Structure formats: C-alpha cells, structure tokens
CSV table of C-alpha atoms and ligand atoms in Angstrom, one decimal:
chain,number,residue,atom,x,y,z
A,1,MET,CA,-125.4,-205.8,-137.2
A,2,ARG,CA,-122.0,-204.3,-136.9
A,3,PHE,CA,-119.5,-204.6,-139.8
A,4,VAL,CA,-115.8,-203.8,-139.3
A,5,ARG,CA,-112.6,-203.9,-141.3
A,6,PHE,CA,-109.8,-205.4,-139.4
A,7,GLU,CA,-106.4,-207.1,-139.5
A,8,THR,CA,-104.5,-209.3,-137.1
A,9,ARG,CA,-100.9,-210.4,-137.0
A,10,THR,CA,-101.7,-213.3,-139.2
A,11,LEU,CA,-104.8,-212.1,-141.2
A,12,PRO,CA,-104.6,-209.3,-143.9
A,13,PRO,CA,-107.0,-206.4,-143.9
A,14,GLN,CA,-110.5,-207.6,-144.5
A,15,TYR,CA,-114.2,-207.1,-143.7
A,16,GLY,CA,-115.6,-208.7,-140.7
A,17,TRP,CA,-118.7,-208.7,-138.4
A,18,LEU,CA,-118.8,-208.2,-134.7
A,19,LEU,CA,-120.7,-210.3,-132.2
A,20,ASP,CA,-120.1,-209.1,-128.6
A,21,ASN,CA,-116.4,-209.2,-128.2
A,22,ALA,CA,-115.6,-211.5,-131.1
A,23,LEU,CA,-115.0,-211.0,-134.8
A,24,GLY,CA,-116.0,-213.2,-137.7
A,25,PRO,CA,-114.6,-212.8,-141.3
A,26,VAL,CA,-117.0,-211.9,-144.1
A,27,GLU,CA,-116.6,-213.5,-147.5
A,28,GLY,CA,-117.7,-211.6,-150.6
A,29,ASP,CA,-118.9,-208.0,-150.9
A,30,ILE,CA,-120.8,-206.5,-148.0
A,31,PHE,CA,-122.7,-204.3,-150.4
A,32,SER,CA,-124.1,-207.2,-152.5
A,33,GLU,CA,-123.4,-210.9,-151.9
A,34,TYR,CA,-121.6,-212.0,-148.8
A,35,ARG,CA,-121.3,-214.8,-146.2
A,36,ARG,CA,-120.6,-214.4,-142.6
A,37,LEU,CA,-118.2,-216.9,-141.0
A,38,GLU,CA,-118.1,-217.8,-137.4
A,39,ALA,CA,-117.2,-215.0,-135.0
A,40,SER,CA,-114.2,-216.7,-133.3
A,41,ILE,CA,-111.5,-214.1,-133.4
A,42,PRO,CA,-111.2,-212.2,-130.0
A,43,LEU,CA,-111.6,-208.5,-130.6
A,44,GLU,CA,-108.5,-207.7,-128.5
A,45,ILE,CA,-106.1,-209.4,-130.9
A,46,ALA,CA,-107.5,-207.5,-133.9
A,47,ARG,CA,-106.7,-204.0,-135.1
A,48,LEU,CA,-109.8,-202.2,-136.3
A,49,LEU,CA,-109.4,-200.2,-139.5
A,50,ALA,CA,-111.6,-197.5,-141.0
A,51,PRO,CA,-114.8,-199.6,-141.6
A,52,VAL,CA,-115.2,-198.5,-145.2
A,53,ALA,CA,-112.9,-197.3,-148.0
A,54,PRO,CA,-115.1,-194.7,-149.6
A,55,GLY,CA,-115.0,-193.7,-153.2
A,56,LYS,CA,-116.1,-190.2,-152.2
A,57,ILE,CA,-116.8,-188.4,-148.9
A,58,ILE,CA,-119.7,-185.9,-149.3
A,59,CYS,CA,-119.9,-183.5,-146.4
A,60,VAL,CA,-122.6,-181.1,-145.2
A,61,GLY,CA,-121.6,-177.7,-143.8
A,62,ARG,CA,-123.6,-175.9,-141.1
A,63,ASN,CA,-126.3,-178.5,-140.6
A,64,TYR,CA,-127.0,-177.5,-137.0
A,65,VAL,CA,-128.4,-174.0,-136.2
A,66,GLU,CA,-126.2,-173.5,-133.1
A,67,HIS,CA,-123.0,-174.4,-135.1
A,68,ALA,CA,-123.9,-172.0,-137.9
A,69,ARG,CA,-124.4,-169.2,-135.3
A,70,GLU,CA,-121.0,-169.9,-133.6
A,71,GLN,CA,-119.4,-169.6,-137.1
A,72,GLY,CA,-121.2,-166.2,-137.5
A,73,VAL,CA,-123.3,-167.2,-140.4
A,74,GLU,CA,-127.0,-167.8,-141.0
A,75,PRO,CA,-128.2,-171.4,-141.3
A,76,PRO,CA,-128.4,-172.4,-145.0
A,77,ASP,CA,-131.7,-172.8,-146.8
A,78,ILE,CA,-130.5,-175.7,-148.8
A,79,PRO,CA,-127.7,-178.2,-147.8
A,80,LEU,CA,-124.2,-176.8,-148.2
A,81,LEU,CA,-122.1,-179.6,-149.8
A,82,PHE,CA,-118.3,-180.1,-150.0
A,83,LEU,CA,-116.0,-183.0,-150.5
A,84,LYS,CA,-113.1,-184.6,-148.5
A,85,PRO,CA,-110.7,-186.8,-150.4
A,86,PRO,CA,-110.6,-190.5,-149.7
A,87,SER,CA,-106.9,-190.1,-148.8
A,88,SER,CA,-108.0,-188.2,-145.7
A,89,VAL,CA,-109.5,-191.4,-144.1
A,90,ILE,CA,-107.9,-193.0,-141.1
A,91,GLY,CA,-109.2,-195.6,-138.7
A,92,PRO,CA,-109.8,-195.8,-134.9
A,93,GLY,CA,-106.6,-195.2,-132.9
A,94,GLU,CA,-104.7,-193.8,-135.8
A,95,ALA,CA,-103.1,-190.3,-135.3
A,96,ILE,CA,-104.6,-187.1,-136.6
A,97,LEU,CA,-101.5,-185.2,-137.9
A,98,LEU,CA,-101.5,-181.4,-137.4
A,99,PRO,CA,-100.1,-180.0,-140.7
A,100,PRO,CA,-97.3,-177.4,-140.5
A,101,GLN,CA,-99.4,-175.1,-142.8
A,102,SER,CA,-102.0,-174.6,-140.1
A,103,ARG,CA,-102.1,-173.1,-136.6
A,104,GLN,CA,-105.8,-173.8,-135.9
A,105,VAL,CA,-106.9,-177.4,-136.4
A,106,GLU,CA,-110.3,-178.2,-135.0
A,107,HIS,CA,-112.5,-181.3,-134.3
A,108,GLU,CA,-116.0,-181.7,-135.8
A,109,ALA,CA,-118.0,-184.7,-134.4
A,110,GLU,CA,-120.4,-186.0,-137.0
A,111,LEU,CA,-122.8,-188.9,-137.8
A,112,ALA,CA,-121.6,-190.6,-141.0
A,113,VAL,CA,-124.0,-192.3,-143.4
A,114,VAL,CA,-122.6,-195.2,-145.5
A,115,ILE,CA,-124.3,-195.6,-148.8
A,116,GLY,CA,-125.2,-199.2,-149.9
A,117,ARG,CA,-126.8,-198.9,-153.3
A,118,LEU,CA,-126.1,-197.0,-156.6
A,119,GLY,CA,-128.5,-194.1,-156.8
A,120,ARG,CA,-129.3,-190.8,-158.6
A,121,TRP,CA,-132.3,-188.6,-158.1
A,122,ILE,CA,-133.3,-190.6,-155.1
A,123,PRO,CA,-136.6,-189.3,-153.7
A,124,PRO,CA,-136.5,-188.4,-149.9
A,125,GLU,CA,-139.1,-191.1,-149.1
A,126,ALA,CA,-136.9,-193.8,-150.6
A,127,ALA,CA,-133.6,-192.4,-149.4
A,128,LEU,CA,-133.2,-194.8,-146.4
A,129,ASP,CA,-133.3,-197.8,-148.8
A,130,TYR,CA,-130.0,-196.5,-150.1
A,131,VAL,CA,-128.3,-196.4,-146.7
A,132,PHE,CA,-126.2,-199.4,-145.7
A,133,GLY,CA,-125.5,-198.2,-142.2
A,134,TYR,CA,-124.0,-195.5,-140.0
A,135,THR,CA,-120.6,-194.9,-138.4
A,136,VAL,CA,-118.9,-192.1,-136.5
A,137,ALA,CA,-116.7,-189.5,-138.1
A,138,ASN,CA,-114.5,-186.5,-137.2
A,139,ASP,CA,-114.5,-183.8,-139.9
A,140,VAL,CA,-111.1,-182.5,-138.8
A,141,THR,CA,-110.7,-179.0,-140.2
A,142,ALA,CA,-107.8,-176.5,-140.5
A,143,ARG,CA,-110.0,-173.5,-139.7
A,144,ASP,CA,-107.5,-170.8,-140.5
A,145,LEU,CA,-106.9,-172.3,-144.0
A,146,GLN,CA,-110.6,-172.8,-144.6
A,147,ARG,CA,-111.2,-169.1,-143.8
A,148,ARG,CA,-108.2,-167.9,-145.8
A,149,ASP,CA,-108.9,-169.9,-148.9
A,150,GLY,CA,-112.6,-169.1,-149.2
A,151,GLN,CA,-113.3,-172.6,-150.4
A,152,TRP,CA,-112.6,-175.7,-148.3
A,153,THR,CA,-110.5,-178.2,-150.2
A,154,ARG,CA,-107.2,-177.5,-148.4
A,155,GLY,CA,-108.7,-176.8,-144.9
A,156,LYS,CA,-110.7,-180.0,-145.0
A,157,GLY,CA,-108.5,-182.2,-147.2
A,158,PHE,CA,-105.3,-183.1,-145.4
A,159,ASP,CA,-104.3,-186.7,-144.9
A,160,THR,CA,-105.7,-188.0,-141.6
A,161,PHE,CA,-108.5,-185.4,-141.5
A,162,CYS,CA,-111.3,-187.9,-141.8
A,163,PRO,CA,-111.2,-190.5,-138.9
A,164,LEU,CA,-114.0,-193.1,-139.4
A,165,GLY,CA,-115.2,-195.9,-137.2
A,166,PRO,CA,-115.1,-198.0,-135.2
A,167,TRP,CA,-117.7,-200.0,-137.2
A,168,ILE,CA,-120.8,-199.7,-139.4
A,169,GLU,CA,-124.0,-200.2,-137.5
A,170,THR,CA,-126.7,-201.3,-139.9
A,171,ASP,CA,-129.7,-201.5,-137.5
A,172,TYR,CA,-130.0,-197.8,-136.6
A,173,ASP,CA,-132.5,-195.0,-136.4
A,174,PRO,CA,-130.5,-191.8,-136.9
A,175,TYR,CA,-133.1,-189.3,-135.7
A,176,ASP,CA,-132.5,-188.7,-132.0
A,177,ASN,CA,-129.1,-189.8,-130.8
A,178,LEU,CA,-126.6,-187.9,-128.7
A,179,ILE,CA,-123.3,-187.0,-130.4
A,180,THR,CA,-120.6,-186.2,-127.9
A,181,CYS,CA,-117.0,-185.1,-128.5
A,182,ARG,CA,-114.4,-185.2,-125.7
A,183,VAL,CA,-110.9,-183.9,-125.9
A,184,ASN,CA,-108.7,-185.4,-123.1
A,185,GLY,CA,-111.9,-186.5,-121.4
A,186,GLU,CA,-113.4,-183.0,-121.3
A,187,ILE,CA,-116.7,-182.6,-123.1
A,188,ARG,CA,-116.5,-180.1,-126.1
A,189,GLN,CA,-119.6,-181.0,-128.1
A,190,MET,CA,-122.9,-182.6,-127.1
A,191,ALA,CA,-126.1,-182.4,-129.1
A,192,SER,CA,-128.8,-184.7,-130.6
A,193,THR,CA,-129.0,-185.7,-134.2
A,194,ARG,CA,-132.6,-184.4,-133.8
A,195,ASP,CA,-131.2,-180.9,-134.1
A,196,MET,CA,-130.0,-181.4,-137.7
A,197,ILE,CA,-131.5,-178.8,-140.1
A,198,PHE,CA,-131.7,-181.3,-142.9
A,199,PRO,CA,-132.2,-184.9,-141.8
A,200,VAL,CA,-130.5,-187.9,-143.3
A,201,GLN,CA,-133.1,-188.7,-145.9
A,202,GLN,CA,-133.1,-185.2,-147.2
A,203,LEU,CA,-129.3,-185.1,-147.4
A,204,VAL,CA,-129.2,-188.4,-149.3
A,205,ALA,CA,-131.8,-187.2,-151.7
A,206,PHE,CA,-130.1,-183.8,-152.2
A,207,ALA,CA,-126.6,-185.2,-152.7
A,208,SER,CA,-128.0,-187.7,-155.3
A,209,SER,CA,-129.6,-184.8,-157.2
A,210,VAL,CA,-126.0,-183.6,-157.8
A,211,MET,CA,-123.9,-186.8,-158.2
A,212,THR,CA,-124.4,-190.5,-158.4
A,213,LEU,CA,-124.1,-192.2,-155.0
A,214,GLU,CA,-122.2,-195.5,-155.1
A,215,PRO,CA,-121.9,-198.3,-152.5
A,216,GLY,CA,-119.3,-197.3,-149.9
A,217,ASP,CA,-119.7,-193.6,-150.4
A,218,VAL,CA,-119.9,-191.7,-147.1
A,219,ILE,CA,-122.0,-188.7,-146.2
A,220,LEU,CA,-120.9,-186.6,-143.2
A,221,THR,CA,-124.0,-185.0,-141.9
A,222,GLY,CA,-122.5,-181.9,-140.2
A,223,THR,CA,-121.3,-181.0,-136.7
A,224,PRO,CA,-123.2,-179.5,-133.8
A,225,ALA,CA,-121.9,-176.4,-131.8
A,226,GLY,CA,-118.8,-176.6,-129.7
A,227,ILE,CA,-116.0,-177.0,-132.2
A,228,GLY,CA,-112.6,-176.4,-130.7
A,229,PRO,CA,-108.8,-176.8,-131.1
A,230,LEU,CA,-106.8,-180.0,-131.3
A,231,LEU,CA,-103.2,-179.8,-130.1
A,232,ASP,CA,-100.2,-182.0,-130.2
A,233,GLY,CA,-100.6,-184.7,-127.6
A,234,ASP,CA,-104.4,-184.5,-127.3
A,235,GLU,CA,-106.8,-187.5,-127.6
A,236,VAL,CA,-110.1,-186.8,-129.2
A,237,ALA,CA,-113.1,-189.2,-128.7
A,238,VAL,CA,-116.3,-188.9,-130.7
A,239,ASP,CA,-119.2,-190.9,-129.3
A,240,ILE,CA,-122.5,-191.5,-131.0
A,241,GLU,CA,-125.3,-193.1,-129.0
A,242,GLY,CA,-126.2,-196.5,-130.4
A,243,ILE,CA,-123.1,-196.7,-132.6
A,244,GLY,CA,-119.9,-196.4,-130.5
A,245,GLU,CA,-116.8,-194.4,-129.8
A,246,LEU,CA,-114.1,-193.3,-132.3
A,247,ARG,CA,-110.9,-192.3,-130.5
A,248,ASN,CA,-107.8,-190.8,-132.1
A,249,PRO,CA,-104.6,-189.3,-130.8
A,250,VAL,CA,-103.4,-186.0,-132.2
A,251,LYS,CA,-99.7,-185.4,-133.2
A,252,ALA,CA,-97.8,-182.6,-134.9
A,253,ASP,CA,-96.6,-183.6,-138.3
A,254,VAL,CA,-92.8,-183.6,-138.2
A,255,ARG,CA,-92.5,-182.6,-141.9
A,256,GLN,CA,-91.1,-179.2,-142.6
A,257,LEU,CA,-93.0,-176.7,-144.7
A,258,SER,CA,-91.5,-176.3,-148.2
A,259,VAL,CA,-94.4,-174.7,-150.2
B,301,MG,MG1,-118.2,-180.7,-140.7
C-alpha cells in the first residue's frame, strides 16, 4: 500500500492512502491504529507533502563500492553513520535551495527506509519487522563544506537538503531495484540496490545498536556512484523502481551571507 501526506485547498495537511489516481484520508496513527477512508480525492487536486515527518534521519555514508571509490576512499568495514536534521526535510516539488556558503552542492539518490516500531538492539533477522515501508530520498550535500569541516553536520544539514517522497510503499522488497537520478532529464546515477555493501536489515540492526529507533524515523541507505552538481534552475528527479519518482527544482537561496 502507498501512504502519503497531502493537503488540498480545503483540507489541512494529513496522512492519506493512494489508490491509482485517487487519495483517501487516513484517520488515526499510521504507525499503530488507523482507519482508511474512501479514496475519493483526485490526486491532481492534492499537493503531496513529505510522506513522513521524521524524529531523526540516520544516514549511511559510502554504502556502494563504486561511490566510495569515486570519493577516493576505501569502502568501510562497518556502516558509516551520520545524521541529517529533521528541519532539512522537504516534499516532492519543493525547491532545494543552494546556500550562499557553498559553491558545490550535489545530489545523492538514495533508498529511504521508514521505521514503524520502537526498537533497540534489533537482530538482523528481525530487522524487517521494524520497517514500515520505503520511500525515495535525495541526500543533498554541500560537498565543499563536507570536505572542509571534516565532519558532516553543516555540509549535509542545510534546510531543504533532504527531499523525501512521493509516498511510502509498504509492500516492497528492497534488494534488487534500480535507483536512477536524472538532472534536467540527463541520467547521472543508475545502480541497483543489490550493490549495497550493507543491506537494509544490517543497517537497521546496526543503527539500533547505537540509538533507539522510533516510528517515523528514516534511514537513508547511501548513494551509488555518479554524484554531481546541482545548479540554479536545474530539476533533479530520483526514481526508484517499484516506489516512484521524487522531483525537485533547484534554486539559489537569495539570502546574503552574514557569518
Ligand atoms: Mg548519502
């Protein structure tokens, strides 16, 4: 099933579910008790929002061998974790803003895991029981700031640097699906999730050995090779086979640099 968050001219932001080209509201909490109402709202009159408002966004660096090599580093022997702030999340169609502090903002197309249950020290063999579903993410990165700072909070953490959507797919096998990133229609990244060094259940188990996973938390599973620049006026589209396509325009932030 596909869960969305949406709003219309007359309806406030809320969870919904998708049936072909129509939306139905969802009453209650999608992570525990909920009730689906009739799918009678045409998709074209709704604005889709980021499909989840995560408490935390756990990211995995260098989880594809070819991407590690293009960054000039060896693939890690344990998952390399970092965080993006919840304030970096935007939805489909919202603009990625290029911050004035950076001259090198890049796209990173990634499969995103949405956690559905509270868990700590989750064994790998039980990890998929804690997954609610999957969505598409773009781990937008100010590469120059990431390199300069040595740790990644600033380079990964700007507002608008975590597009998510267009929906959460709950019936999904994450092990061999194509991830494609196009900028202005031109293919930049294309690889299968099969090429991940650490697969989804290992990432969930590993992250839960560090911090408690909570419903709505999101894990970004790393990007394949082919990262490249985003410029003012571009449109970036990340497509994951079996889920859907996440499209965002790119705009320069008009704010002036003061610090
Ligand atoms: Mg990444």
